[in-house]
Short mmCIF file of C-alpha atoms in Angstrom, two decimals:
data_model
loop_
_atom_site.label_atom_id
_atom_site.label_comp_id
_atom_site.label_asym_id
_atom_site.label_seq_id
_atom_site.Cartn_x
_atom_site.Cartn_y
_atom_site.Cartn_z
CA UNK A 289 5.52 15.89 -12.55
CA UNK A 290 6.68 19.57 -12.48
CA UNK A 291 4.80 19.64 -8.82
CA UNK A 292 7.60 17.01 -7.83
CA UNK A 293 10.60 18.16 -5.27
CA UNK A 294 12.92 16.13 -6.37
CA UNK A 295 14.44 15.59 -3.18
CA UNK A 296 13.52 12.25 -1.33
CA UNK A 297 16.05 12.26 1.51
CA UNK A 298 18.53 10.22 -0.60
CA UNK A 299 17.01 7.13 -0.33
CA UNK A 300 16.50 5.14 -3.57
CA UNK A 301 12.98 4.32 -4.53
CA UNK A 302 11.46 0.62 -4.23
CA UNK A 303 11.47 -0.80 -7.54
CA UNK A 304 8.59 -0.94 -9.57
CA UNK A 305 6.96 -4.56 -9.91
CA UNK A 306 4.37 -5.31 -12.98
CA UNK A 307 1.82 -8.36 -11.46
CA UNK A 308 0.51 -11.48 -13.75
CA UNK A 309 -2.62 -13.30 -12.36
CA UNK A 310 -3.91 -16.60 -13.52
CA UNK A 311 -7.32 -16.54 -12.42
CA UNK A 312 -8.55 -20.09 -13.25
CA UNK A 313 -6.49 -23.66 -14.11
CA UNK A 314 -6.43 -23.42 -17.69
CA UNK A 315 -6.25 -19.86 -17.94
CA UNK A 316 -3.20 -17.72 -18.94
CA UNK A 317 -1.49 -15.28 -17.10
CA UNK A 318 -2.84 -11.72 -17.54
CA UNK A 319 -1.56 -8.54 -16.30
CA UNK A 320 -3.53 -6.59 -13.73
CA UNK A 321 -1.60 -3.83 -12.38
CA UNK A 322 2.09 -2.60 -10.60
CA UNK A 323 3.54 -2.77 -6.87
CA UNK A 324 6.25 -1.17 -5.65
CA UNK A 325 8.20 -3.60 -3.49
CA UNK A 326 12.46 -4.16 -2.15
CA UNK A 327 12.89 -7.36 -3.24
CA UNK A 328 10.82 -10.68 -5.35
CA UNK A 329 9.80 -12.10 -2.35
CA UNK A 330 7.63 -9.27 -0.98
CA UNK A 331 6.57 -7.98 -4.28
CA UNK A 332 4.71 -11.43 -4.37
CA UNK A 333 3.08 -11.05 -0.81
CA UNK A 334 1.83 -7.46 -1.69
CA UNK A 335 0.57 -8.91 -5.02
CA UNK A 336 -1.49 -10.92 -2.92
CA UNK A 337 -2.76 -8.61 -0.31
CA UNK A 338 -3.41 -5.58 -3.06
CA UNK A 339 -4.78 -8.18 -6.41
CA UNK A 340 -6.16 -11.28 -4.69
CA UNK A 341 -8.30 -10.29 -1.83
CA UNK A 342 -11.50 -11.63 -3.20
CA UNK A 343 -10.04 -15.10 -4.94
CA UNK A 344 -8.88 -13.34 -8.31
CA UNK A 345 -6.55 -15.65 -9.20
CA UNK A 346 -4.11 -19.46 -8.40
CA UNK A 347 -1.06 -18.13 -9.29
CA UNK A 348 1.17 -15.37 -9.32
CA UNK A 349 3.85 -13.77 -11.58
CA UNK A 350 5.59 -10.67 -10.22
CA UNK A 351 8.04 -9.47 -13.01
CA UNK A 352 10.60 -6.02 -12.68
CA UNK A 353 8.94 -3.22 -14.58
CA UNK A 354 12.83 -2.11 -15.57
CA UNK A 355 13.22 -5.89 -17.37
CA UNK A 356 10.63 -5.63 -19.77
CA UNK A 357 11.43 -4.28 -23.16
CA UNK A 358 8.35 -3.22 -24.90
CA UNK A 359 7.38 -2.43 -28.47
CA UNK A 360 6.80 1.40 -28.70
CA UNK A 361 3.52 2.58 -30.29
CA UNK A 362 5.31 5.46 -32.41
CA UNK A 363 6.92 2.08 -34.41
CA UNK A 364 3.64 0.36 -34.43
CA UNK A 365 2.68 0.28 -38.29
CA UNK A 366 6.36 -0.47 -39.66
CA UNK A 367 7.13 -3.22 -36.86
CA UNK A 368 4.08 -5.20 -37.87
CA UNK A 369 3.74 -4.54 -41.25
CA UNK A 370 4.95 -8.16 -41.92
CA UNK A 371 1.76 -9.44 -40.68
CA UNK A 372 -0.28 -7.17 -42.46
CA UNK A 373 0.03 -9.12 -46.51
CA UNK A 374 -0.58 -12.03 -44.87
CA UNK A 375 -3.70 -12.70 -45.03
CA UNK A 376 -3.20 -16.39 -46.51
CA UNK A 377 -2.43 -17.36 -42.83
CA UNK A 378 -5.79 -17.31 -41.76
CA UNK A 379 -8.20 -20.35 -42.69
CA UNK A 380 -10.82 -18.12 -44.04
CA UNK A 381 -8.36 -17.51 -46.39
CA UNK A 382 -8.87 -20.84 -48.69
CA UNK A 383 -11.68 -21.57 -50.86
CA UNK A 384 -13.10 -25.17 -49.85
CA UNK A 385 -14.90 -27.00 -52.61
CA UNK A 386 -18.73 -28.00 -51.65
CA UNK A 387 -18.78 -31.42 -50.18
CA UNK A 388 -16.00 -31.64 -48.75
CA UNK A 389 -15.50 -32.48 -44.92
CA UNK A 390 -12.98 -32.60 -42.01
CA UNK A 391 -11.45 -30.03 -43.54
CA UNK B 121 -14.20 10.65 -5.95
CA UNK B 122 -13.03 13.26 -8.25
CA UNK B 123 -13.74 12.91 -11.99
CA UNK B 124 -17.00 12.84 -13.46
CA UNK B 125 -18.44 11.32 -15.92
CA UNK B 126 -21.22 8.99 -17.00
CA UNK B 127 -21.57 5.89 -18.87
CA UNK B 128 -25.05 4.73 -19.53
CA UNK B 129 -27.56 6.48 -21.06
CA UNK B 130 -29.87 5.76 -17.88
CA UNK B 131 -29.08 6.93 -15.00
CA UNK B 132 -30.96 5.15 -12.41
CA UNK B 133 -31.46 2.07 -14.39
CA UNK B 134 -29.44 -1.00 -14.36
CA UNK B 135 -27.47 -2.02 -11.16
CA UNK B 136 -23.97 -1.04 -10.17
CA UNK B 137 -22.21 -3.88 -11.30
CA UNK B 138 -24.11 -3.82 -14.69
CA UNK B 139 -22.67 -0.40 -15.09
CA UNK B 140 -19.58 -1.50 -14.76
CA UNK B 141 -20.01 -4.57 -16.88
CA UNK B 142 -21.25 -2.31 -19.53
CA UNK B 143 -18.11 -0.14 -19.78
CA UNK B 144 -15.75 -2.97 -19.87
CA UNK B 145 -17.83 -4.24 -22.45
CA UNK B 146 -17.69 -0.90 -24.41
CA UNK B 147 -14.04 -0.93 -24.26
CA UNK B 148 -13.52 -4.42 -25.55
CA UNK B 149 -15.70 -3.54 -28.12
CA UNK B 150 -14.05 -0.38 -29.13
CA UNK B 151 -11.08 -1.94 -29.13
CA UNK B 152 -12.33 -4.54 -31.51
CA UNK B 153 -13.97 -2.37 -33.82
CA UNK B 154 -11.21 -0.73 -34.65
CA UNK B 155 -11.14 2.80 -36.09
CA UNK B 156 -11.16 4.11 -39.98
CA UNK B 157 -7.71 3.42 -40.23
CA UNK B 158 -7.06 6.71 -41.92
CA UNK B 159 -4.59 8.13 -39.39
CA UNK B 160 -1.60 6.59 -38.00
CA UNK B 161 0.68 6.86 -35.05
CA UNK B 162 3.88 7.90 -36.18
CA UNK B 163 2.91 11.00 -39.34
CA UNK B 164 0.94 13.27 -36.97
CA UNK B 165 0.20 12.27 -33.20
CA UNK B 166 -1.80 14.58 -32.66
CA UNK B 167 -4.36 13.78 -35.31
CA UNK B 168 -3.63 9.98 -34.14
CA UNK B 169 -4.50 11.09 -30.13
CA UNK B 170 -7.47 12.56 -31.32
CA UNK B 171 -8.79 9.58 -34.07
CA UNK B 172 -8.43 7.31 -30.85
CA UNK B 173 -10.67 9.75 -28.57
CA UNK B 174 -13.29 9.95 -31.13
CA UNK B 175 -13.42 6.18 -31.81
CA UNK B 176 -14.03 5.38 -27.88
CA UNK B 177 -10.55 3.67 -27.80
CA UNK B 178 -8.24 4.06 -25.01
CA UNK B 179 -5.10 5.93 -24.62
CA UNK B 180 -1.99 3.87 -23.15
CA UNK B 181 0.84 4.75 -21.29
CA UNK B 182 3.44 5.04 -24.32
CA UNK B 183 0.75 7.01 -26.96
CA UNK B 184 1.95 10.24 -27.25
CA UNK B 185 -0.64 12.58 -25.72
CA UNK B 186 -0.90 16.16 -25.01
CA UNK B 187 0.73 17.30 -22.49
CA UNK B 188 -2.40 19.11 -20.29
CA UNK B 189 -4.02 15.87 -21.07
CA UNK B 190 -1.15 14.31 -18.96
CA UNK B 191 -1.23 16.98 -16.27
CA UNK B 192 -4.86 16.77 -16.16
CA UNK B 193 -5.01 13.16 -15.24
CA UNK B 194 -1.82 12.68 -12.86
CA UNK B 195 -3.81 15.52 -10.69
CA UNK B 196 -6.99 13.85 -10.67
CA UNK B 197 -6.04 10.35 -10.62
CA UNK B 198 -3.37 11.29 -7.51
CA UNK B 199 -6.13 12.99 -5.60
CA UNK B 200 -8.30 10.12 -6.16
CA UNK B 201 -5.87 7.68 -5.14
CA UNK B 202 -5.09 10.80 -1.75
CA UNK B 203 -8.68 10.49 -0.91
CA UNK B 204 -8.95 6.69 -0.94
CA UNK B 205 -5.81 6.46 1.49
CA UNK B 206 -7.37 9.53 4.06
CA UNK B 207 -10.64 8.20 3.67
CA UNK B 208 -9.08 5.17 5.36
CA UNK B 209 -9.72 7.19 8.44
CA UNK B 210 -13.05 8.47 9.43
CA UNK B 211 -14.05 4.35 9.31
CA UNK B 212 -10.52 3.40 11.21
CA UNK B 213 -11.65 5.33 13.87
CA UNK B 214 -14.99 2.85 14.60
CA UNK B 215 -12.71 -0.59 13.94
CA UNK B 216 -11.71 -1.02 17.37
CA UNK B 217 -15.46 -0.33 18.58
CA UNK B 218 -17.73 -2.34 15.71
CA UNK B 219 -20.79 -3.60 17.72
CA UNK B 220 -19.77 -7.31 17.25
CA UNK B 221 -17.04 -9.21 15.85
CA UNK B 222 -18.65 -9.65 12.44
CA UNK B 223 -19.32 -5.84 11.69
CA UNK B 224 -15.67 -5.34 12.84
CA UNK B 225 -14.31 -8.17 10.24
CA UNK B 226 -16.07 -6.55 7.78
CA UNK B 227 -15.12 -3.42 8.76
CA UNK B 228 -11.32 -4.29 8.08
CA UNK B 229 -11.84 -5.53 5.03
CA UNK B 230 -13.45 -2.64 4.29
CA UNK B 231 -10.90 0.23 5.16
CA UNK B 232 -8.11 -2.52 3.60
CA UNK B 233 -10.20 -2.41 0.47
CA UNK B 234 -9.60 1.52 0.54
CA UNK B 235 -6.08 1.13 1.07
CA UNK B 236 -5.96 -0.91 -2.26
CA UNK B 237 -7.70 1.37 -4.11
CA UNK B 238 -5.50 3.84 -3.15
CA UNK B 239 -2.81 1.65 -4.18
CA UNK B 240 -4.35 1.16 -8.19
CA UNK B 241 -4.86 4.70 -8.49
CA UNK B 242 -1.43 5.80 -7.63
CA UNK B 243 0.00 2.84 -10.16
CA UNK B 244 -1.89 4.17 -12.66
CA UNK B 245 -1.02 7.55 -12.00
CA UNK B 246 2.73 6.64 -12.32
CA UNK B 247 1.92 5.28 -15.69
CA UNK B 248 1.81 8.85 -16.65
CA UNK B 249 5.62 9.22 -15.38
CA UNK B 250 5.46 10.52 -11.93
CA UNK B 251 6.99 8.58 -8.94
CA UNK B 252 5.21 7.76 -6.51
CA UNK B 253 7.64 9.22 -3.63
CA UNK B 254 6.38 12.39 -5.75
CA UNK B 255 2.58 11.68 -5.17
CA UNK B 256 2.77 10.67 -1.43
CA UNK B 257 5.41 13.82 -1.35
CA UNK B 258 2.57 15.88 -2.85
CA UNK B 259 0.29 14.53 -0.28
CA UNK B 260 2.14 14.81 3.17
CA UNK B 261 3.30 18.91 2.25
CA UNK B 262 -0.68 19.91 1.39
CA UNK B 263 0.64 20.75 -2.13
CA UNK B 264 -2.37 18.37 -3.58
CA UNK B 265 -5.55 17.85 -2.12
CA UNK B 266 -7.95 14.81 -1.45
CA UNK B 267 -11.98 14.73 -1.30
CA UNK B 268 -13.64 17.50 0.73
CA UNK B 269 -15.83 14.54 2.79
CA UNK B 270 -13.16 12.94 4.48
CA UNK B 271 -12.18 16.51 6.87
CA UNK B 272 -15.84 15.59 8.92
CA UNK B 273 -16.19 13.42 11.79
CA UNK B 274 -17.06 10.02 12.55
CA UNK B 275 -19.09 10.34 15.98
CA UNK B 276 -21.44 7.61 16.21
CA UNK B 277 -21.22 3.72 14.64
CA UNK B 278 -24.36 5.63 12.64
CA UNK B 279 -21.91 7.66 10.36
CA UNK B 280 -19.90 3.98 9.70
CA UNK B 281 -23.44 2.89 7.59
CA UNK B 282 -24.30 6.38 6.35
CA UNK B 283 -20.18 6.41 5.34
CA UNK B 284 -21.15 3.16 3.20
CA UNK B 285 -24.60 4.37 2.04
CA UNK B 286 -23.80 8.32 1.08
CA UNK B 287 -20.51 8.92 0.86
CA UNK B 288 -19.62 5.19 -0.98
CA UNK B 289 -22.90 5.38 -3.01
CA UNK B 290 -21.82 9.31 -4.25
CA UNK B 291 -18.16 7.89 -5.23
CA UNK B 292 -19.93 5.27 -7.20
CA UNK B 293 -21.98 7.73 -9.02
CA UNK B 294 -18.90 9.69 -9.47
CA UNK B 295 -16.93 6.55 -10.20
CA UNK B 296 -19.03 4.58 -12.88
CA UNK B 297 -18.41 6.71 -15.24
CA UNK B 298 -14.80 7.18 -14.90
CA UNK B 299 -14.69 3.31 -15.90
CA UNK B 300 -15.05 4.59 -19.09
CA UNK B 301 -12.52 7.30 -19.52
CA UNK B 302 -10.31 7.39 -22.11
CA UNK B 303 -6.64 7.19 -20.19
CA UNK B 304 -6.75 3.32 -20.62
CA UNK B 305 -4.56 2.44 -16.90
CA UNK B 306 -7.29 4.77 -14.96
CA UNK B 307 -10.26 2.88 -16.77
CA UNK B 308 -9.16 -0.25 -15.81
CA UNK B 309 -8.05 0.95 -11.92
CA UNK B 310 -11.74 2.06 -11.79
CA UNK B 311 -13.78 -1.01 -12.95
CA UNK B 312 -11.67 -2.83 -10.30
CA UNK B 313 -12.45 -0.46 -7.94
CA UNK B 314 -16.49 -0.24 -8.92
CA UNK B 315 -16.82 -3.26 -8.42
CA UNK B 316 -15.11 -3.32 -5.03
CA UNK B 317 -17.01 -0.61 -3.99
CA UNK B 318 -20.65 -2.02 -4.72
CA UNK B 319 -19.74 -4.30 -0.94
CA UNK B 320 -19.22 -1.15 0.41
CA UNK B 321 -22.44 0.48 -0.28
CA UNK B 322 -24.03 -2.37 0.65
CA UNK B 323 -22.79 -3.04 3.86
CA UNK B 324 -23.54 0.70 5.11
CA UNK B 325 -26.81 0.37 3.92
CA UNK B 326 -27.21 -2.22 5.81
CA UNK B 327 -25.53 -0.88 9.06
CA UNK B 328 -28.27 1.56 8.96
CA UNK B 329 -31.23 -0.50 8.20
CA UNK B 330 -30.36 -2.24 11.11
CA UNK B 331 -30.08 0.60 13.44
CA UNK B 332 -33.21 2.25 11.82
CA UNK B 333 -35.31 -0.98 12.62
CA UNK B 334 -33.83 -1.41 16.51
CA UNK B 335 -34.56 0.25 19.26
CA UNK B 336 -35.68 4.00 19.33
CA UNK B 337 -32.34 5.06 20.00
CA UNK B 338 -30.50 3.14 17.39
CA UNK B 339 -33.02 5.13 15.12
CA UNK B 340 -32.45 8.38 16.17
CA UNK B 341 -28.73 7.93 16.20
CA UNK B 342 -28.95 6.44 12.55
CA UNK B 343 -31.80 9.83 11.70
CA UNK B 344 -28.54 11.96 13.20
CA UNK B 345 -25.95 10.36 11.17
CA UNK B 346 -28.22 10.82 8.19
CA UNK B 347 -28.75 14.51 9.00
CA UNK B 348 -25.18 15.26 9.18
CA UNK B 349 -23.83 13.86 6.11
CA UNK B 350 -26.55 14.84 3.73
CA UNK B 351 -25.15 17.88 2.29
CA UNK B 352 -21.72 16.96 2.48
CA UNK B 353 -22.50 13.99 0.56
CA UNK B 354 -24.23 16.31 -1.90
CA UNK B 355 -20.78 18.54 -1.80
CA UNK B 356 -18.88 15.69 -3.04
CA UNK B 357 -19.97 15.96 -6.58
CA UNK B 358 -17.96 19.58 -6.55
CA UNK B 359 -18.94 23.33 -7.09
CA UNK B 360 -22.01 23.96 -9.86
CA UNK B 361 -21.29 23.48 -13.14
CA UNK B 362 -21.32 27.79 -13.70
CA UNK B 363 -18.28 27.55 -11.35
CA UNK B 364 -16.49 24.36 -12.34
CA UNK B 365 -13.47 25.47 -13.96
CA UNK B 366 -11.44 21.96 -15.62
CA UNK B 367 -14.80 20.71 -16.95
CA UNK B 368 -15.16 21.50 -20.67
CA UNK B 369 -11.81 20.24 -21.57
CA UNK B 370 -12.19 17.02 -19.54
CA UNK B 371 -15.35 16.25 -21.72
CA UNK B 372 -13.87 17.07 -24.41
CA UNK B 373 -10.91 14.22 -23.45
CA UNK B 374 -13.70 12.13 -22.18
CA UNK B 375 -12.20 12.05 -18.91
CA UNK B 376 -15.19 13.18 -17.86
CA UNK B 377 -18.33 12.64 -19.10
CA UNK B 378 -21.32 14.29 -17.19
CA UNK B 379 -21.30 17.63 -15.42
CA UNK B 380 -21.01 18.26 -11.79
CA UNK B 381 -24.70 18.97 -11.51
CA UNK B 382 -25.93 16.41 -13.88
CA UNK B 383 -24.32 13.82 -10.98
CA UNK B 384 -25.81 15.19 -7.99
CA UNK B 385 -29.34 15.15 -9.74
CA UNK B 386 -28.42 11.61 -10.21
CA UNK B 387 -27.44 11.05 -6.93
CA UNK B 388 -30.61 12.55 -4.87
CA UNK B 389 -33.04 10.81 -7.59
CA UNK B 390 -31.23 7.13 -6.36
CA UNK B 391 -31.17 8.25 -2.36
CA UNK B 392 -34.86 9.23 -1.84
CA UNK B 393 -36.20 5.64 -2.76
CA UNK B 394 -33.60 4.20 -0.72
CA UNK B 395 -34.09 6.55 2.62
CA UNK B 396 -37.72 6.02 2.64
CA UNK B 397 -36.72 2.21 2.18
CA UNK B 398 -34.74 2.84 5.54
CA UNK B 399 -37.80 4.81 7.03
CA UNK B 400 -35.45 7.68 8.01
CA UNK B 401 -35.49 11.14 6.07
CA UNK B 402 -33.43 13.09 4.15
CA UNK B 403 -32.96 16.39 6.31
CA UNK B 404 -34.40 18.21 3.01
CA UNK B 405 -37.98 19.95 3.46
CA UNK B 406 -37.90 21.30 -0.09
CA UNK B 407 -36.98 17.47 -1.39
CA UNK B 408 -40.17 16.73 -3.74
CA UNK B 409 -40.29 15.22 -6.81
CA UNK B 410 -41.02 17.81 -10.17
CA UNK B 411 -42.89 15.98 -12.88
CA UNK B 412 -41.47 18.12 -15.00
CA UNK B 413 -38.26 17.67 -15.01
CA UNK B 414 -38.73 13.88 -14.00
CA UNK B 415 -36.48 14.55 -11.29
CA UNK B 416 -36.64 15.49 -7.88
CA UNK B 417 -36.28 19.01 -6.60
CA UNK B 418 -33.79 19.66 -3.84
CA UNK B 419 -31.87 21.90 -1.96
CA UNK B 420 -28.05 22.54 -2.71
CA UNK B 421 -25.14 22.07 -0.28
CA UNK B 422 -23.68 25.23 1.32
CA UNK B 423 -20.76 25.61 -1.55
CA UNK B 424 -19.17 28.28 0.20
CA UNK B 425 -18.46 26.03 3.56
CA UNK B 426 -17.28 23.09 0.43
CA UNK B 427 -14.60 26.01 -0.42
CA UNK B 428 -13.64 26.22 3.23
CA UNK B 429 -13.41 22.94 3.95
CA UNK B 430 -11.57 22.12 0.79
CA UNK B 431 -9.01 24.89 1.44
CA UNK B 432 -8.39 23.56 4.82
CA UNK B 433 -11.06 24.96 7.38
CA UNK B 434 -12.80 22.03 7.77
CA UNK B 435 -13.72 19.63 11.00
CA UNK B 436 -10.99 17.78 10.81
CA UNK B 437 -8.66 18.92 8.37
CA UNK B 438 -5.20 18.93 10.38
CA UNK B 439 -6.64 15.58 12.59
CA UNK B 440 -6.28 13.72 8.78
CA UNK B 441 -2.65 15.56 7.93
CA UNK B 442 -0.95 15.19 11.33
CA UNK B 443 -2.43 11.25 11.40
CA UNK B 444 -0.87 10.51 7.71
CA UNK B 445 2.29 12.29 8.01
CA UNK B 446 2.35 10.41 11.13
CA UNK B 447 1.60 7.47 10.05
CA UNK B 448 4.14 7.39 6.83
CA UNK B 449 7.14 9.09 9.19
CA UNK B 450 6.70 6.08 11.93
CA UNK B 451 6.81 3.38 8.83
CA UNK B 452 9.87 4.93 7.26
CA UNK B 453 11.89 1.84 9.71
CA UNK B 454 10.08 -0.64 8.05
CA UNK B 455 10.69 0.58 4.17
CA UNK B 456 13.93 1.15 5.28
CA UNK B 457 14.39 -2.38 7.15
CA UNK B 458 12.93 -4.30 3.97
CA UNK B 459 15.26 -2.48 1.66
CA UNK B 460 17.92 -3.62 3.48
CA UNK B 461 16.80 -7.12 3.86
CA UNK B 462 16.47 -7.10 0.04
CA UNK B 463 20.40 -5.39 -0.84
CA UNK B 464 21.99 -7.96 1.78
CA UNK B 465 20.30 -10.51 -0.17
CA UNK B 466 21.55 -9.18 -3.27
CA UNK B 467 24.80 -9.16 -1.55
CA UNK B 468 24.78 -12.48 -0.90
CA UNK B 469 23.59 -13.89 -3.95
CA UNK B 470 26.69 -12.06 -5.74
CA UNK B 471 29.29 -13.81 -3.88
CA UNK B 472 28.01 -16.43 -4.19
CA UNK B 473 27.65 -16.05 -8.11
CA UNK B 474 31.63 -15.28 -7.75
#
């Protein structure tokens, strides 16, 4: 980062693309890496060429890096600390009475 | 081809892919296991950065992290991802003349497969908050460098296999480990890349096993190759550990995991089963095994011709530069035509919106 120039000959970078695979039917969408690419359409061909060469996946999301807002790790304990006295969501939770089934 | 470290205990059992298997396995289970708990992110990072490191778990882009720790892994991780896009062309230079249309297929799948690689390593480097106009700047002026291996020549369809069998199979060794480093984007790049790289191998090996059961020339021109890329196969694993100078603090990251020397040992004590397998021999006469050590004795590579090489005065040094710098100034017109493409489309869309 210090080692950079700075100076790119004034043209703007290609934008930054983060790349969803579904590997299988029934599967859901993970993420498995970044592109750069101009524009949606090539982002999605270069998604193939660099993240499906050997079958990896049926389907394709390509997504702008700059339009995801994340969660930042410094926050982590206070933004989920609403989950954290919870533990009555979880089945384990409840005491089930011997005998009794389908429950 | 630059980090090292090792994963599993063993170092000659268990297959490639196992390896890998293994540290992807470690780091779901790490993940899963959770750590005591004690420290958390936001009172004292630092004591946070280093709870994670001790518990196995992985560092992600947005932890905080120290900042040698960052520096430390944008320069390995971009000459990585450097020597995966030059080593692109010791093997370009035999697609155009593979022996049949098969090997050549394979062959571009192969040097495509390196151009990927390159690819995942330089994402993950820019996880770390460097562009990658920087990296491929860093590349084209000679500020950064790349592996040592790719400055010698291809000269015969030989050095194609022994390229897969030596050169690929001391990455790997290199590489396995590196699967389980703690900078969470670079772990990941390298199981991809692992297990990418296990065809590689494989295919060289079996270039030369080929040649080395054909006709008496085919074997002496595989018995050359072999004899040329020995020791700078052995060079790839870096200086000796006396003179390694990031090591110690890369351990103590556990960026790296096993010493320079440690993965050459390695290395040699995996090839001599497989030459002999081949029938051709290692160009080594002080290669015999030492029962007590459990390990084979060998001779090193000439480390001061590795300095040379690396600083420039190698085979082939300003062949790779001039080709790359080539190479990215003749496809400026195409990053330059798409980005237009994509703003007139932009363009377009707007109006319309209007």
């Amino acid at each position: 980062m210090s080692e950079g120039t700075g100076q790119r000959g004034g043209r703007e970078p290609s934008p930054l693309w983060e790349v969803f695979v579904r590997a299988r039917r029934g599967l859901s969408h993970t993420h498995v890496g970044s592109l750069h690419a101009p524009d949606a359409e090539l982002a999605l061909r270069h998604a193939r060429d660099l993240y499906t060469r050997r079958q990896e996946g049926v389907s394709i999301w390509v997504v702008p890096a700059g339009a995801i807002t994340a969660s930042s790790p410094d926050e982590k304990d206070a933004f989920f600390d609403p989950a954290a006295d919870k533990v009555y969501r979880h089945p384990t939770f409840y005491e089930v009475p011997d005998g009794v089934a389908h429950l | 081809m630059y980090g090292n470290d090792f994963a599993a205990a063993d170092p000659s059992g268990g297959d490639l892919l196992g390896q890998v298997e293994a540290a992807e396995a470690a780091l779901r289970a790490a993940a899963a296991r959770g750590r005591g708990g004690a420290v958390t992110s936001g009172a004292d990072p630092e004591a946070y950065f280093a709870d994670v490191i001790d518990a196995d778990q992985k560092i992600e882009p947005r932890d905080w992290m120290p900042e040698a720790y960052r520096r430390t892994l944008i320069r390995q991780i971009a000459q990585h991802a450097h020597s995966e896009i030059i080593g692109m062309q010791p093997e370009g230079n035999w697609i155009s003349r593979a022996p049949s249309l098969k090997r050549k297929a394979i062959l571009l799948a192969k040097v495509q497969d390196e151009a990927g690689h390159g690819l995942y390593l330089y994402a993950a480097a820019e996880t770390l908050g460097v562009s990658r106009d920087e990296l491929v700047d860093l590349l084209i002026s000679g500020r950064q460098k790349y592996s040592s291996i790719f400055n010698y020549p291809t000269l015969t369809w030989a050095d194609v296999g022994v390229i897969g069998w030596l050169v690929d199979g001391a990455a790997i060794v290199n590489q396995v480990p590196l699967c389980r480093c703690s900078y969470g984007p670079y772990a990941r790049a390298m199981i991809r890349v692992c297990k990418e790289e296990s065809f590689h191998q494989r295919q060289g090996y079996e270039i030369l096993h080929t040649l080395a059961h054909g006709t008496p020339a085919q074997r002496a021109m595989a018995q050359d190759a072999v004899d040329r890329w020995w020791y700078p196969s052995l060079a790839m694993f870096g200086p000796p550990d006396g003179d390694s100078t990031h090591s110690a603090q890369s351990m103590a990251w556990k960026i790296k995991r096993f010493s320079n020397d440690e993965l050459r040992q390695r290395f040699v004590d995996m090839c001599v089963q497989q030459a002999q397998t081949l029938g051709l021999t290692l160009p080594d006469p002080d290669l015999r095994w030492n029962p007590e050590r459990q390990a084979y004795d060998f001779t090193h590579p000439d480390y001061d011709e590795l300095m040379r090489v690396i600083s420039g005065d190698g085979p082939c040094n300003r062949q790779r530069m001039e080709h790359r710098r080539r190479a990215h100034a003749e496809g400026a017109w195409v990053r330059e035509a798409a980005a237009a493409y994509a703003a007139k489309r932009v363009g377009r869309r707007e109006k319309v919106a209007a």
